[in-house]
Amino acid sequence: MAMPLRQSLRLGGYLMKQKLLRKEKFPLLVELEPLFACNLKCGGCGKIAQPHTLLKQRMPVEQAVGAIEESGAPMVSIAGGEPLMHPQIDEITRQLLDRGKIIFLCTNALLLPKHIHNFKPHRNFAWMVHIDGLEERHDASVRKEGGFQAAVDAIKLAKEKGFRVMTNTTFFTGDTPQDVIDVLDYLNDLGVDNMQISPGYAYEKAPDQDHWLGVQQTRELFAKAFGGGNRKRWRLNHSPVFLDFLEGKRDLECTPWGIPSYSLLGWQRPCYLLDDGYAKTYRELIETTEWENFGRGKDPRCANCMAHCGYEPTAVIATLGSLKESVRAAVGH
């Protein structure tokens, strides 16, 4: 199954508007990081490697909302760090929803039961819970025993209270096709509304630098996992074009400006995974970044990247720009 119809229609209307305005570069979604602090020390994330003074900072509500308004993006993924450690994260979320944004609040879910009363179910809001495999694999990844069960319990609680719940799972070299199948089957049975998946990318500040997938490894992993019609069974929040890309059925160019990242440091150049400095404004990011220099075959750091943040925008634009692919996405192929 492809991404939800509401999300697809919203993106379709937004893309049509950009075409009419003759805009060449525009964001589909902004990765908003209103803090870097976290209550976990995951091996695949280096956010808590920031200086102690920065880890104590929390982005003001006005700054967070203003950055999204400036960009004009229709969707926002609120990440971090752990967003639920931000004392005004509920207010940031409310103000963005009031402005018609589609919001995904990313969390490891450990604090979700404590803070869920500050949120209300909304058609444009979803919890995005990180699930890095089944229990043993997840707990090892987040470096916390009991982390998996806590996340599962939080998902059940959120569903009971009427929230839409999504998950995000990253796969690494130690994962097998059966691991992919097992975790997605489990999440299907758990009642998760939609699942996102991504091959791990060698994020340079991550403590674990030994388990990142290469391009060929990624294609082999997902081609085998998706075999036998499996991918049609899962409620994957991806376009069919992106899933084709993961399993090597087609290639795509990176669209690094499609999912920009905004944090306490500013707009990150050129994308969420590469750190070549920061711009103060979204306009500065777009107008002064040499976008043509990034992507596989251009920058050596991009050689093994097949991550969602660079290639799903390409896939979405290709899907909504083609009647055939739009129909294919609508029927979940």
mmCIF file of C-alpha atoms in Angstrom:
data_model
loop_
_atom_site.group_PDB
_atom_site.id
_atom_site.type_symbol
_atom_site.label_atom_id
_atom_site.label_comp_id
_atom_site.label_asym_id
_atom_site.label_seq_id
_atom_site.Cartn_x
_atom_site.Cartn_y
_atom_site.Cartn_z
ATOM 1 C CA MET A 1 0.000 0.000 0.000
ATOM 2 C CA ALA A 2 1.171 3.533 -0.772
ATOM 3 C CA MET A 3 0.960 6.737 1.263
ATOM 4 C CA PRO A 4 -2.478 7.838 2.559
ATOM 5 C CA LEU A 5 -4.878 9.439 0.074
ATOM 6 C CA ARG A 6 -5.157 12.688 2.078
ATOM 7 C CA GLN A 7 -1.387 13.090 2.033
ATOM 8 C CA SER A 8 -1.199 12.316 -1.698
ATOM 9 C CA LEU A 9 -3.949 14.795 -2.571
ATOM 10 C CA ARG A 10 -2.343 17.495 -0.463
ATOM 11 C CA LEU A 11 1.015 16.967 -2.157
ATOM 12 C CA GLY A 12 -0.603 16.879 -5.577
ATOM 13 C CA GLY A 13 -2.270 20.242 -5.035
ATOM 14 C CA TYR A 14 0.920 21.709 -3.628
ATOM 15 C CA LEU A 15 3.016 20.502 -6.570
ATOM 16 C CA MET A 16 0.503 21.909 -9.026
ATOM 17 C CA LYS A 17 0.773 25.283 -7.299
ATOM 18 C CA GLN A 18 4.584 25.222 -7.511
ATOM 19 C CA LYS A 19 4.350 24.407 -11.210
ATOM 20 C CA LEU A 20 1.972 27.301 -11.827
ATOM 21 C CA LEU A 21 4.323 29.598 -9.910
ATOM 22 C CA ARG A 22 7.222 28.194 -11.989
ATOM 23 C CA LYS A 23 9.240 27.361 -8.905
ATOM 24 C CA GLU A 24 12.100 24.969 -9.547
ATOM 25 C CA LYS A 25 13.061 24.267 -5.941
ATOM 26 C CA PHE A 26 10.575 23.895 -3.105
ATOM 27 C CA PRO A 27 10.243 21.757 0.030
ATOM 28 C CA LEU A 28 7.814 18.858 0.293
ATOM 29 C CA LEU A 29 8.544 18.421 3.984
ATOM 30 C CA VAL A 30 10.770 20.157 6.535
ATOM 31 C CA GLU A 31 12.725 18.223 9.159
ATOM 32 C CA LEU A 32 12.272 20.499 12.164
ATOM 33 C CA GLU A 33 14.662 19.920 15.073
ATOM 34 C CA PRO A 34 13.666 22.218 17.948
ATOM 35 C CA LEU A 35 16.291 20.614 20.217
ATOM 36 C CA PHE A 36 19.240 18.213 20.047
ATOM 37 C CA ALA A 37 18.887 16.705 23.534
ATOM 38 C CA CYS A 38 17.655 13.133 23.827
ATOM 39 C CA ASN A 39 16.954 10.535 26.499
ATOM 40 C CA LEU A 40 18.718 7.799 24.499
ATOM 41 C CA LYS A 41 22.173 7.284 23.007
ATOM 42 C CA CYS A 42 21.387 5.408 19.797
ATOM 43 C CA GLY A 43 24.323 4.050 17.817
ATOM 44 C CA GLY A 44 23.052 5.419 14.509
ATOM 45 C CA CYS A 45 22.523 9.017 15.666
ATOM 46 C CA GLY A 46 25.039 11.690 16.590
ATOM 47 C CA LYS A 47 22.717 14.484 17.697
ATOM 48 C CA ILE A 48 23.756 14.268 21.338
ATOM 49 C CA ALA A 49 27.388 14.771 20.267
ATOM 50 C CA GLN A 50 26.599 18.487 20.065
ATOM 51 C CA PRO A 51 28.267 20.767 22.694
ATOM 52 C CA HIS A 52 26.679 20.682 26.137
ATOM 53 C CA THR A 53 25.603 24.327 25.862
ATOM 54 C CA LEU A 54 23.681 23.534 22.674
ATOM 55 C CA LEU A 55 22.081 20.422 24.164
ATOM 56 C CA LYS A 56 20.495 22.600 26.844
ATOM 57 C CA GLN A 57 18.852 24.927 24.318
ATOM 58 C CA ARG A 58 15.201 24.697 23.218
ATOM 59 C CA MET A 59 13.932 26.484 20.116
ATOM 60 C CA PRO A 60 11.303 29.160 20.860
ATOM 61 C CA VAL A 61 7.825 28.472 19.478
ATOM 62 C CA GLU A 62 7.873 31.597 17.321
ATOM 63 C CA GLN A 63 11.170 30.609 15.731
ATOM 64 C CA ALA A 64 10.018 27.087 14.919
ATOM 65 C CA VAL A 65 6.705 28.166 13.435
ATOM 66 C CA GLY A 66 8.300 31.087 11.599
ATOM 67 C CA ALA A 67 10.829 28.840 9.856
ATOM 68 C CA ILE A 68 8.090 26.539 8.578
ATOM 69 C CA GLU A 69 5.985 29.471 7.436
ATOM 70 C CA GLU A 70 8.961 30.927 5.576
ATOM 71 C CA SER A 71 9.605 27.664 3.746
ATOM 72 C CA GLY A 72 5.973 27.133 2.757
ATOM 73 C CA ALA A 73 6.279 23.354 3.145
ATOM 74 C CA PRO A 74 2.946 21.510 3.464
ATOM 75 C CA MET A 75 4.381 18.842 5.797
ATOM 76 C CA VAL A 76 6.617 18.917 8.872
ATOM 77 C CA SER A 77 8.499 16.123 10.584
ATOM 78 C CA ILE A 78 9.301 17.271 14.123
ATOM 79 C CA ALA A 79 12.414 15.446 15.235
ATOM 80 C CA GLY A 80 15.460 16.059 17.403
ATOM 81 C CA GLY A 81 16.817 14.792 19.765
ATOM 82 C CA GLU A 82 13.632 13.711 21.488
ATOM 83 C CA PRO A 83 10.898 16.288 20.807
ATOM 84 C CA LEU A 84 8.900 15.334 23.904
ATOM 85 C CA MET A 85 11.744 16.766 26.016
ATOM 86 C CA HIS A 86 10.842 20.219 24.639
ATOM 87 C CA PRO A 87 8.515 21.927 27.169
ATOM 88 C CA GLN A 88 6.501 23.642 24.413
ATOM 89 C CA ILE A 89 6.385 20.889 21.808
ATOM 90 C CA ASP A 90 2.604 20.647 22.148
ATOM 91 C CA GLU A 91 2.281 24.383 21.420
ATOM 92 C CA ILE A 92 4.579 24.151 18.388
ATOM 93 C CA THR A 93 2.463 21.266 17.117
ATOM 94 C CA ARG A 94 -0.824 23.088 17.722
ATOM 95 C CA GLN A 95 0.295 26.239 15.952
ATOM 96 C CA LEU A 96 1.498 24.311 12.915
ATOM 97 C CA LEU A 97 -1.756 22.338 12.748
ATOM 98 C CA ASP A 98 -3.692 25.615 12.978
ATOM 99 C CA ARG A 99 -1.770 26.709 9.868
ATOM 100 C CA GLY A 100 -2.903 23.620 7.977
ATOM 101 C CA LYS A 101 0.377 21.705 8.097
ATOM 102 C CA ILE A 102 0.546 17.900 8.121
ATOM 103 C CA ILE A 103 2.607 16.985 11.195
ATOM 104 C CA PHE A 104 4.616 13.870 12.039
ATOM 105 C CA LEU A 105 5.983 13.993 15.584
ATOM 106 C CA CYS A 106 8.999 11.668 15.745
ATOM 107 C CA THR A 107 9.669 9.996 19.077
ATOM 108 C CA ASN A 108 11.286 6.978 20.689
ATOM 109 C CA ALA A 109 8.002 6.865 22.669
ATOM 110 C CA LEU A 110 9.564 6.503 26.126
ATOM 111 C CA LEU A 111 8.000 9.800 27.212
ATOM 112 C CA LEU A 112 4.808 9.481 25.175
ATOM 113 C CA PRO A 113 2.582 8.117 27.998
ATOM 114 C CA LYS A 114 3.629 11.023 30.237
ATOM 115 C CA HIS A 115 2.851 13.718 27.647
ATOM 116 C CA ILE A 116 0.061 12.290 25.501
ATOM 117 C CA HIS A 117 -2.589 14.231 27.457
ATOM 118 C CA ASN A 118 -1.119 17.451 26.004
ATOM 119 C CA PHE A 119 -2.134 16.397 22.487
ATOM 120 C CA LYS A 120 -5.448 15.746 20.775
ATOM 121 C CA PRO A 121 -6.125 13.474 17.774
ATOM 122 C CA HIS A 122 -6.179 15.484 14.548
ATOM 123 C CA ARG A 123 -6.587 14.379 10.945
ATOM 124 C CA ASN A 124 -3.277 16.059 10.048
ATOM 125 C CA PHE A 125 -1.295 14.729 13.017
ATOM 126 C CA ALA A 126 0.524 11.423 13.534
ATOM 127 C CA TRP A 127 2.978 10.055 16.064
ATOM 128 C CA MET A 128 6.057 8.714 14.256
ATOM 129 C CA VAL A 129 7.568 6.079 16.554
ATOM 130 C CA HIS A 130 11.072 4.780 15.884
ATOM 131 C CA ILE A 131 11.106 0.987 15.743
ATOM 132 C CA ASP A 132 14.524 -0.346 14.756
ATOM 133 C CA GLY A 133 13.596 -4.006 14.400
ATOM 134 C CA LEU A 134 12.054 -6.465 16.820
ATOM 135 C CA GLU A 135 12.855 -6.522 20.536
ATOM 136 C CA GLU A 136 16.481 -7.694 20.647
ATOM 137 C CA ARG A 137 17.497 -5.693 17.581
ATOM 138 C CA HIS A 138 15.660 -2.536 18.685
ATOM 139 C CA ASP A 139 16.983 -2.572 22.241
ATOM 140 C CA ALA A 140 20.540 -3.049 20.956
ATOM 141 C CA SER A 141 20.120 -0.174 18.488
ATOM 142 C CA VAL A 142 18.768 2.301 21.046
ATOM 143 C CA ARG A 143 21.091 0.923 23.713
ATOM 144 C CA LYS A 144 18.307 0.505 26.246
ATOM 145 C CA GLU A 145 16.830 -2.727 27.558
ATOM 146 C CA GLY A 146 13.053 -2.537 27.490
ATOM 147 C CA GLY A 147 13.009 0.174 24.847
ATOM 148 C CA PHE A 148 11.075 -1.954 22.370
ATOM 149 C CA GLN A 149 8.338 -2.960 24.782
ATOM 150 C CA ALA A 150 7.966 0.623 25.957
ATOM 151 C CA ALA A 151 7.524 1.768 22.342
ATOM 152 C CA VAL A 152 4.979 -0.971 21.639
ATOM 153 C CA ASP A 153 2.996 -0.103 24.772
ATOM 154 C CA ALA A 154 3.026 3.577 23.773
ATOM 155 C CA ILE A 155 1.770 2.722 20.271
ATOM 156 C CA LYS A 156 -1.117 0.744 21.776
ATOM 157 C CA LEU A 157 -1.942 3.622 24.127
ATOM 158 C CA ALA A 158 -1.926 6.181 21.325
ATOM 159 C CA LYS A 159 -4.161 3.995 19.167
ATOM 160 C CA GLU A 160 -6.574 3.502 22.072
ATOM 161 C CA LYS A 161 -6.847 7.270 22.447
ATOM 162 C CA GLY A 162 -7.678 7.728 18.760
ATOM 163 C CA PHE A 163 -4.351 8.946 17.394
ATOM 164 C CA ARG A 164 -2.878 8.027 14.043
ATOM 165 C CA VAL A 165 0.417 6.207 14.613
ATOM 166 C CA MET A 166 3.231 5.644 12.145
ATOM 167 C CA THR A 167 6.635 4.021 12.545
ATOM 168 C CA ASN A 168 10.065 4.623 11.082
ATOM 169 C CA THR A 169 12.559 1.778 10.753
ATOM 170 C CA THR A 170 16.159 1.978 9.526
ATOM 171 C CA PHE A 171 17.929 -1.146 8.279
ATOM 172 C CA PHE A 172 21.658 -1.876 8.474
ATOM 173 C CA THR A 173 24.178 -4.449 7.241
ATOM 174 C CA GLY A 174 23.264 -6.959 9.950
ATOM 175 C CA ASP A 175 19.639 -7.071 8.825
ATOM 176 C CA THR A 176 18.381 -9.849 6.566
ATOM 177 C CA PRO A 177 15.362 -9.878 4.233
ATOM 178 C CA GLN A 178 13.587 -11.996 6.847
ATOM 179 C CA ASP A 179 14.286 -9.298 9.460
ATOM 180 C CA VAL A 180 12.573 -6.748 7.218
ATOM 181 C CA ILE A 181 9.620 -9.080 6.721
ATOM 182 C CA ASP A 182 9.320 -9.913 10.415
ATOM 183 C CA VAL A 183 9.291 -6.345 11.691
ATOM 184 C CA LEU A 184 6.855 -5.088 9.030
ATOM 185 C CA ASP A 185 4.548 -8.068 9.629
ATOM 186 C CA TYR A 186 4.665 -7.336 13.349
ATOM 187 C CA LEU A 187 3.826 -3.657 12.829
ATOM 188 C CA ASN A 188 1.007 -4.596 10.456
ATOM 189 C CA ASP A 189 -0.482 -6.882 13.105
ATOM 190 C CA LEU A 190 0.055 -4.248 15.805
ATOM 191 C CA GLY A 191 -2.270 -1.932 13.897
ATOM 192 C CA VAL A 192 0.242 0.766 12.979
ATOM 193 C CA ASP A 193 -1.413 3.033 10.397
ATOM 194 C CA ASN A 194 1.628 3.425 8.138
ATOM 195 C CA MET A 195 5.285 2.408 8.204
ATOM 196 C CA GLN A 196 8.339 4.182 6.810
ATOM 197 C CA ILE A 197 11.559 2.347 6.010
ATOM 198 C CA SER A 198 15.025 3.494 5.024
ATOM 199 C CA PRO A 199 18.459 2.000 4.452
ATOM 200 C CA GLY A 200 20.992 3.277 6.962
ATOM 201 C CA TYR A 201 23.273 6.044 5.745
ATOM 202 C CA ALA A 202 26.767 6.764 7.101
ATOM 203 C CA TYR A 203 25.795 9.836 9.091
ATOM 204 C CA GLU A 204 29.231 11.158 9.999
ATOM 205 C CA LYS A 205 28.509 12.020 13.647
ATOM 206 C CA ALA A 206 26.904 8.660 14.477
ATOM 207 C CA PRO A 207 28.830 6.565 17.058
ATOM 208 C CA ASP A 208 28.355 3.399 14.976
ATOM 209 C CA GLN A 209 30.237 3.735 11.673
ATOM 210 C CA ASP A 210 30.522 0.033 10.827
ATOM 211 C CA HIS A 211 27.043 -1.100 9.783
ATOM 212 C CA TRP A 212 25.906 1.113 6.922
ATOM 213 C CA LEU A 213 24.417 -0.392 3.770
ATOM 214 C CA GLY A 214 25.935 0.145 0.334
ATOM 215 C CA VAL A 215 23.807 0.578 -2.790
ATOM 216 C CA GLN A 216 24.055 -3.045 -3.932
ATOM 217 C CA GLN A 217 23.412 -4.343 -0.415
ATOM 218 C CA THR A 218 20.332 -2.138 -0.146
ATOM 219 C CA ARG A 219 18.925 -3.368 -3.451
ATOM 220 C CA GLU A 220 19.499 -7.002 -2.581
ATOM 221 C CA LEU A 221 17.983 -6.619 0.881
ATOM 222 C CA PHE A 222 14.751 -5.009 -0.278
ATOM 223 C CA ALA A 223 14.384 -6.999 -3.504
ATOM 224 C CA LYS A 224 14.335 -10.193 -1.449
ATOM 225 C CA ALA A 225 12.159 -8.751 1.317
ATOM 226 C CA PHE A 226 9.623 -7.366 -1.191
ATOM 227 C CA GLY A 227 9.485 -10.617 -3.174
ATOM 228 C CA GLY A 228 6.305 -12.639 -3.509
ATOM 229 C CA GLY A 229 4.071 -9.589 -3.341
ATOM 230 C CA ASN A 230 5.045 -8.775 0.245
ATOM 231 C CA ARG A 231 5.257 -5.026 -0.168
ATOM 232 C CA LYS A 232 1.594 -4.841 -1.225
ATOM 233 C CA ARG A 233 0.576 -6.315 2.135
ATOM 234 C CA TRP A 234 2.291 -3.685 4.250
ATOM 235 C CA ARG A 235 0.938 -0.214 4.937
ATOM 236 C CA LEU A 236 4.093 1.526 3.757
ATOM 237 C CA ASN A 237 4.088 5.324 3.693
ATOM 238 C CA HIS A 238 6.051 5.495 0.455
ATOM 239 C CA SER A 239 5.326 5.944 -3.213
ATOM 240 C CA PRO A 240 5.683 2.816 -5.379
ATOM 241 C CA VAL A 241 8.416 4.644 -7.306
ATOM 242 C CA PHE A 242 10.546 4.954 -4.148
ATOM 243 C CA LEU A 243 10.005 1.282 -3.306
ATOM 244 C CA ASP A 244 11.030 0.360 -6.869
ATOM 245 C CA PHE A 245 14.165 2.422 -6.286
ATOM 246 C CA LEU A 246 14.992 0.601 -3.042
ATOM 247 C CA GLU A 247 14.874 -2.796 -4.691
ATOM 248 C CA GLY A 248 16.828 -1.719 -7.759
ATOM 249 C CA LYS A 249 14.038 -1.711 -10.329
ATOM 250 C CA ARG A 250 14.788 1.886 -11.267
ATOM 251 C CA ASP A 251 17.292 4.596 -10.433
ATOM 252 C CA LEU A 252 16.563 8.134 -9.284
ATOM 253 C CA GLU A 253 18.440 11.385 -8.957
ATOM 254 C CA CYS A 254 18.688 12.849 -5.460
ATOM 255 C CA THR A 255 16.529 15.896 -4.739
ATOM 256 C CA PRO A 256 18.476 17.324 -1.786
ATOM 257 C CA TRP A 257 16.300 20.428 -1.496
ATOM 258 C CA GLY A 258 13.079 18.381 -1.220
ATOM 259 C CA ILE A 259 13.313 17.702 2.535
ATOM 260 C CA PRO A 260 15.420 20.465 4.101
ATOM 261 C CA SER A 261 16.383 20.436 7.775
ATOM 262 C CA TYR A 262 15.964 23.330 10.196
ATOM 263 C CA SER A 263 17.471 23.225 13.689
ATOM 264 C CA LEU A 264 18.863 25.439 16.436
ATOM 265 C CA LEU A 265 21.834 26.017 14.126
ATOM 266 C CA GLY A 266 19.726 27.156 11.169
ATOM 267 C CA TRP A 267 18.980 25.603 7.758
ATOM 268 C CA GLN A 268 21.441 22.746 7.257
ATOM 269 C CA ARG A 269 23.374 22.541 3.983
ATOM 270 C CA PRO A 270 22.711 20.670 1.794
ATOM 271 C CA CYS A 271 20.517 18.087 3.545
ATOM 272 C CA TYR A 272 19.711 16.316 6.791
ATOM 273 C CA LEU A 273 22.584 13.845 6.356
ATOM 274 C CA LEU A 274 25.400 16.112 5.202
ATOM 275 C CA ASP A 275 26.625 19.021 7.269
ATOM 276 C CA ASP A 276 28.315 21.692 5.148
ATOM 277 C CA GLY A 277 27.275 24.606 7.292
ATOM 278 C CA TYR A 278 24.049 26.483 7.875
ATOM 279 C CA ALA A 279 21.977 29.258 6.333
ATOM 280 C CA LYS A 280 20.075 31.771 8.454
ATOM 281 C CA THR A 281 17.004 31.819 6.218
ATOM 282 C CA TYR A 282 15.287 29.359 3.907
ATOM 283 C CA ARG A 283 15.763 31.738 0.994
ATOM 284 C CA GLU A 284 19.501 31.876 1.678
ATOM 285 C CA LEU A 285 19.624 28.058 1.782
ATOM 286 C CA ILE A 286 17.929 27.726 -1.600
ATOM 287 C CA GLU A 287 19.706 30.560 -3.372
ATOM 288 C CA THR A 288 23.274 30.039 -2.142
ATOM 289 C CA THR A 289 23.631 26.250 -1.937
ATOM 290 C CA GLU A 290 25.314 24.635 -4.974
ATOM 291 C CA TRP A 291 22.717 21.891 -5.318
ATOM 292 C CA GLU A 292 24.173 20.531 -8.544
ATOM 293 C CA ASN A 293 27.209 19.270 -6.605
ATOM 294 C CA PHE A 294 25.309 16.687 -4.552
ATOM 295 C CA GLY A 295 24.048 13.188 -5.255
ATOM 296 C CA ARG A 296 25.552 9.855 -6.252
ATOM 297 C CA GLY A 297 28.320 10.331 -8.795
ATOM 298 C CA LYS A 298 28.853 13.950 -7.747
ATOM 299 C CA ASP A 299 29.905 14.005 -4.100
ATOM 300 C CA PRO A 300 31.820 10.959 -2.733
ATOM 301 C CA ARG A 301 29.834 11.204 0.509
ATOM 302 C CA CYS A 302 26.665 10.485 -1.453
ATOM 303 C CA ALA A 303 27.983 7.290 -3.056
ATOM 304 C CA ASN A 304 26.042 4.850 -0.858
ATOM 305 C CA CYS A 305 23.049 7.000 0.028
ATOM 306 C CA MET A 306 19.576 5.748 -0.844
ATOM 307 C CA ALA A 307 17.896 7.493 2.075
ATOM 308 C CA HIS A 308 14.300 8.627 2.136
ATOM 309 C CA CYS A 309 15.194 12.307 2.654
ATOM 310 C CA GLY A 310 16.913 12.599 -0.733
ATOM 311 C CA TYR A 311 15.067 10.166 -2.946
ATOM 312 C CA GLU A 312 11.450 10.122 -1.796
ATOM 313 C CA PRO A 313 10.968 13.740 -2.994
ATOM 314 C CA THR A 314 12.207 12.664 -6.422
ATOM 315 C CA ALA A 315 9.842 9.706 -6.353
ATOM 316 C CA VAL A 316 6.856 11.801 -5.248
ATOM 317 C CA ILE A 317 7.450 14.384 -7.967
ATOM 318 C CA ALA A 318 7.784 11.600 -10.552
ATOM 319 C CA THR A 319 4.615 9.929 -9.269
ATOM 320 C CA LEU A 320 2.397 12.997 -9.207
ATOM 321 C CA GLY A 321 3.758 14.173 -12.553
ATOM 322 C CA SER A 322 2.666 10.965 -14.285
ATOM 323 C CA LEU A 323 -0.915 9.739 -14.728
ATOM 324 C CA LYS A 324 0.298 6.138 -14.906
ATOM 325 C CA GLU A 325 2.310 6.391 -11.698
ATOM 326 C CA SER A 326 -0.468 8.304 -9.931
ATOM 327 C CA VAL A 327 -2.943 5.543 -10.714
ATOM 328 C CA ARG A 328 -0.399 2.944 -9.633
ATOM 329 C CA ALA A 329 0.119 4.753 -6.335
ATOM 330 C CA ALA A 330 -3.618 5.073 -5.758
ATOM 331 C CA VAL A 331 -4.164 1.313 -6.069
ATOM 332 C CA GLY A 332 -1.133 0.488 -3.945
ATOM 333 C CA HIS A 333 1.210 -1.091 -6.484
#
